[in-house]
Each structure stands twice: as structure tokens, then as C-alpha cells.
Short mmCIF file of N, CA and C in Angstrom, two decimals:
data_model
loop_
_atom_site.label_atom_id
_atom_site.label_comp_id
_atom_site.label_asym_id
_atom_site.label_seq_id
_atom_site.Cartn_x
_atom_site.Cartn_y
_atom_site.Cartn_z
N MET A 1 84.91 104.96 120.35
CA MET A 1 84.88 104.14 119.37
C MET A 1 86.89 103.60 120.01
N SER A 2 87.15 102.75 120.33
CA SER A 2 88.03 102.20 121.76
C SER A 2 89.44 102.33 120.94
N ALA A 3 90.39 102.31 121.41
CA ALA A 3 92.56 102.49 121.15
C ALA A 3 92.45 101.01 119.36
N PRO A 4 91.83 99.87 120.51
CA PRO A 4 92.40 98.60 120.24
C PRO A 4 91.72 98.45 118.52
N PHE A 5 90.61 98.93 118.82
CA PHE A 5 89.47 98.57 118.04
C PHE A 5 89.63 99.66 116.36
N PHE A 6 90.15 100.64 116.53
CA PHE A 6 90.62 102.04 115.71
C PHE A 6 91.47 101.08 115.30
N ARG A 7 92.71 100.81 115.92
CA ARG A 7 94.11 100.32 115.59
C ARG A 7 94.08 98.99 114.41
N GLN A 8 92.96 98.20 114.90
CA GLN A 8 92.30 97.23 114.44
C GLN A 8 91.43 97.52 112.63
N VAL A 9 91.24 98.36 113.00
CA VAL A 9 90.56 98.21 111.55
C VAL A 9 91.95 99.46 110.90
N GLU A 10 92.36 100.54 110.77
CA GLU A 10 93.16 101.03 110.48
C GLU A 10 94.20 99.65 109.78
N ARG A 11 94.34 98.35 110.40
CA ARG A 11 95.20 97.99 110.00
C ARG A 11 94.64 96.96 108.47
N GLN A 12 93.25 96.68 109.36
CA GLN A 12 92.28 95.78 108.20
C GLN A 12 92.52 97.06 106.51
N ALA A 13 92.05 97.76 106.80
CA ALA A 13 92.41 99.03 105.78
C ALA A 13 93.70 99.38 105.06
N ARG A 14 94.78 99.31 105.42
CA ARG A 14 96.23 98.81 104.99
C ARG A 14 96.15 97.66 104.37
N ARG A 15 96.01 96.19 105.04
CA ARG A 15 96.57 95.08 103.82
C ARG A 15 95.50 95.46 102.52
N MET A 16 94.23 95.73 102.95
CA MET A 16 93.05 95.68 101.70
C MET A 16 93.50 96.51 100.81
N GLY A 17 94.34 97.81 101.39
CA GLY A 17 95.20 99.07 100.44
C GLY A 17 96.36 97.78 99.38
N ASP A 18 97.15 97.04 100.27
CA ASP A 18 98.05 96.28 100.10
C ASP A 18 98.28 95.08 99.23
N MET A 19 96.49 94.86 99.02
CA MET A 19 96.57 93.95 98.19
C MET A 19 96.01 93.91 97.05
N ILE A 20 95.29 95.31 96.75
CA ILE A 20 94.74 96.33 96.27
C ILE A 20 95.89 96.42 94.83
N ASP A 21 96.80 96.60 95.24
CA ASP A 21 98.40 96.94 94.80
C ASP A 21 98.98 95.89 94.30
N ARG A 22 99.14 94.80 95.14
CA ARG A 22 100.22 94.00 95.02
C ARG A 22 98.79 93.02 93.47
N LEU A 23 97.87 92.62 93.67
CA LEU A 23 97.72 92.58 92.41
C LEU A 23 96.86 93.53 91.28
N ASP A 24 97.52 94.74 91.01
CA ASP A 24 97.15 95.19 90.36
C ASP A 24 95.92 95.66 89.57
N VAL A 25 95.31 95.86 90.35
CA VAL A 25 93.31 96.33 90.42
C VAL A 25 93.61 98.17 90.05
N ASP A 26 92.68 97.86 89.09
CA ASP A 26 92.22 99.10 88.79
C ASP A 26 91.50 99.92 89.75
N THR A 27 91.77 100.88 90.42
CA THR A 27 91.51 101.39 91.90
C THR A 27 89.82 102.08 91.36
N LEU A 28 90.22 102.78 90.13
CA LEU A 28 88.77 103.85 89.70
C LEU A 28 87.95 102.82 89.29
N GLU A 29 88.21 101.76 88.76
CA GLU A 29 87.57 101.02 88.17
C GLU A 29 87.06 99.68 89.31
N LEU A 30 87.09 100.44 90.53
CA LEU A 30 86.85 99.07 91.89
C LEU A 30 85.88 99.93 92.46
N ALA A 31 86.39 101.15 92.55
CA ALA A 31 85.53 102.19 93.10
C ALA A 31 84.14 102.34 92.98
N CYS A 32 84.15 102.02 91.08
CA CYS A 32 82.64 102.91 90.64
C CYS A 32 81.79 101.96 90.47
N LEU A 33 82.86 100.64 90.54
CA LEU A 33 81.67 98.98 89.89
C LEU A 33 80.94 99.42 91.32
N ARG A 34 79.33 99.06 90.34
CA ARG A 34 77.87 98.62 91.29
C ARG A 34 77.79 100.32 92.70
N GLN A 35 78.31 101.33 91.55
CA GLN A 35 78.13 103.07 92.41
C GLN A 35 78.89 102.80 93.46
N GLY A 36 80.05 102.05 93.45
CA GLY A 36 80.75 102.27 95.04
C GLY A 36 80.20 100.80 95.81
N ASP A 37 79.09 100.13 95.91
CA ASP A 37 78.94 99.31 96.78
C ASP A 37 79.73 98.02 96.95
N ALA A 38 80.12 97.77 95.85
CA ALA A 38 81.47 96.57 95.60
C ALA A 38 82.45 96.66 96.55
N TYR A 39 82.83 97.54 96.81
CA TYR A 39 84.24 98.70 96.79
C TYR A 39 83.34 98.22 99.00
N VAL A 40 82.62 98.95 99.05
CA VAL A 40 82.38 98.77 100.48
C VAL A 40 82.09 97.61 100.49
N GLU A 41 81.30 96.15 100.53
CA GLU A 41 80.99 95.41 100.49
C GLU A 41 82.39 94.48 100.59
N ALA A 42 84.08 94.87 99.46
CA ALA A 42 84.86 94.39 99.91
C ALA A 42 85.88 94.77 100.79
N ARG A 43 85.49 95.78 101.73
CA ARG A 43 85.94 96.72 102.76
C ARG A 43 85.70 95.84 104.22
N THR A 44 83.71 95.59 104.00
CA THR A 44 83.31 94.68 105.00
C THR A 44 84.14 93.06 104.93
N THR A 45 83.76 92.49 103.72
CA THR A 45 84.45 91.62 104.03
C THR A 45 85.87 91.54 104.31
N CYS A 46 86.68 92.15 103.74
CA CYS A 46 88.12 92.03 104.40
C CYS A 46 87.93 92.51 106.16
N PHE A 47 87.29 93.31 106.59
CA PHE A 47 87.17 93.30 107.85
C PHE A 47 86.70 92.03 108.62
N ASP A 48 85.97 91.81 107.99
CA ASP A 48 85.72 90.46 109.02
C ASP A 48 86.16 89.19 108.77
N CYS A 49 87.12 88.99 107.71
CA CYS A 49 87.99 87.92 107.28
C CYS A 49 88.44 87.00 108.13
N ALA A 50 88.50 86.30 108.18
CA ALA A 50 89.18 85.28 109.20
C ALA A 50 90.83 84.62 109.06
N ASN A 51 90.98 85.53 107.79
CA ASN A 51 91.91 84.85 106.95
C ASN A 51 93.29 85.84 107.21
N THR A 52 93.54 86.64 108.72
CA THR A 52 94.47 87.57 108.30
C THR A 52 95.76 86.92 108.36
N ALA A 53 96.01 85.85 109.20
CA ALA A 53 97.46 85.27 109.38
C ALA A 53 98.00 84.76 107.81
N SER A 54 97.16 84.69 106.96
CA SER A 54 97.57 84.14 105.51
C SER A 54 97.70 85.30 104.90
N CYS A 55 96.97 86.30 104.91
CA CYS A 55 96.85 87.20 104.46
C CYS A 55 98.29 88.31 104.44
N LEU A 56 98.46 88.25 105.73
CA LEU A 56 100.18 88.99 105.83
C LEU A 56 100.89 88.00 105.63
N GLN A 57 101.07 86.71 105.78
CA GLN A 57 102.64 85.86 105.27
C GLN A 57 102.01 86.33 103.66
N TRP A 58 100.90 86.13 102.80
CA TRP A 58 101.18 86.41 101.98
C TRP A 58 102.20 87.56 100.92
N LEU A 59 101.54 88.93 101.12
CA LEU A 59 101.83 90.31 101.60
C LEU A 59 103.11 90.24 101.77
N GLU A 60 103.86 89.59 102.62
CA GLU A 60 104.96 89.58 103.29
C GLU A 60 106.17 88.66 102.01
N ALA A 61 105.56 88.08 101.57
CA ALA A 61 106.15 86.93 100.79
C ALA A 61 106.85 87.65 99.37
N SER A 62 107.63 87.66 98.70
CA SER A 62 108.17 88.43 97.29
C SER A 62 107.12 87.83 96.43
N PRO A 63 106.94 88.41 95.40
CA PRO A 63 105.92 88.46 94.38
C PRO A 63 105.94 87.34 93.83
N ALA A 64 107.52 87.01 93.15
CA ALA A 64 107.53 86.20 92.84
C ALA A 64 107.71 84.39 93.16
N ASP A 65 107.28 84.17 94.53
CA ASP A 65 107.48 83.25 95.60
C ASP A 65 105.81 83.48 95.68
N ALA A 66 105.06 84.22 95.55
CA ALA A 66 103.83 84.16 96.76
C ALA A 66 102.81 83.41 95.11
N ALA A 67 101.98 82.53 95.34
CA ALA A 67 100.78 81.68 94.96
C ALA A 67 99.90 82.36 94.75
N ARG A 68 99.03 82.35 93.75
CA ARG A 68 97.30 82.93 93.89
C ARG A 68 97.05 83.57 95.46
N PRO A 69 96.28 84.33 95.95
CA PRO A 69 95.86 84.52 97.52
C PRO A 69 94.52 83.74 97.40
N THR A 70 94.58 82.43 97.09
CA THR A 70 93.53 81.78 96.61
C THR A 70 92.39 82.22 98.18
N PHE A 71 92.58 82.37 99.12
CA PHE A 71 92.58 82.61 100.90
C PHE A 71 91.62 83.89 100.75
N CYS A 72 91.90 84.58 99.86
CA CYS A 72 91.14 85.48 99.92
C CYS A 72 89.59 85.97 99.71
N PRO A 73 88.49 86.23 100.48
CA PRO A 73 86.89 86.24 99.71
C PRO A 73 86.96 87.18 98.91
N ASN A 74 87.78 88.22 98.87
CA ASN A 74 87.64 88.70 97.76
C ASN A 74 87.91 89.11 96.05
N LEU A 75 89.19 87.96 96.28
CA LEU A 75 89.62 87.81 94.92
C LEU A 75 89.01 87.76 93.73
N ALA A 76 88.03 87.17 93.71
CA ALA A 76 87.35 87.25 92.47
C ALA A 76 87.16 88.72 91.98
N LEU A 77 86.11 89.34 92.72
CA LEU A 77 86.02 90.92 92.81
C LEU A 77 87.40 91.85 92.10
N LEU A 78 88.22 91.82 93.12
CA LEU A 78 89.83 92.26 92.41
C LEU A 78 90.25 92.20 91.49
N GLU A 79 90.11 90.62 91.11
CA GLU A 79 90.87 90.25 89.74
C GLU A 79 89.82 90.29 88.66
N SER A 80 88.77 90.71 88.75
CA SER A 80 87.56 91.26 87.78
C SER A 80 87.88 92.93 87.42
N CYS A 81 88.69 93.51 88.78
CA CYS A 81 89.05 94.93 88.47
C CYS A 81 90.69 95.19 87.90
N LYS A 82 91.29 93.98 87.50
CA LYS A 82 92.87 94.11 87.20
C LYS A 82 93.39 94.87 86.49
N ARG A 83 93.92 95.96 86.10
CA ARG A 83 94.54 97.08 85.23
C ARG A 83 94.92 95.45 83.77
N VAL A 84 94.47 96.27 82.64
CA VAL A 84 94.39 95.59 81.65
C VAL A 84 95.75 95.71 80.93
#
């Protein structure tokens, strides 16, 4: 695996983790959903996502100023696992 590819994968993983934290997702619920398949699919979707610039901008914005991240293809899944 080349170094640039590895860095890209690492950045994508970090962004997904930041999105999970910011949306207050119950990580245990997400990890257990469909025996872990939902998480794997979300990871793949995140890695293939073309909205990286929007994602970074949203994550860097103040939570009070940030609208719902409707650009995120994983939004419905992540919101379905929000902490209650």
C-alpha cells in the first residue's frame, strides 16, 4: 500500500470518527447494527464519498453554526443510532 493511499484512508477514518462524535452517535449501537455490517458499509461509503470538502468545512464549523450535514451519505444511518 502506498503512503499517499494510507494517509487518505487514515484521514477518511478520522473524519468519520469526528462525524460520529459530532452527531452524538451511540457507537455501540452502530457497531452492533446488522452484526457490524452497517458500520462496514458506512466506512466504505465514507471512503468513497465525493463530499470531502463539505465534510471538512462542516466539521471545522462551530457546532452552533453548523446546519445538519445533509451532504453526508451516512447521515440517516448515523442519526438512527443517536444517543437518546
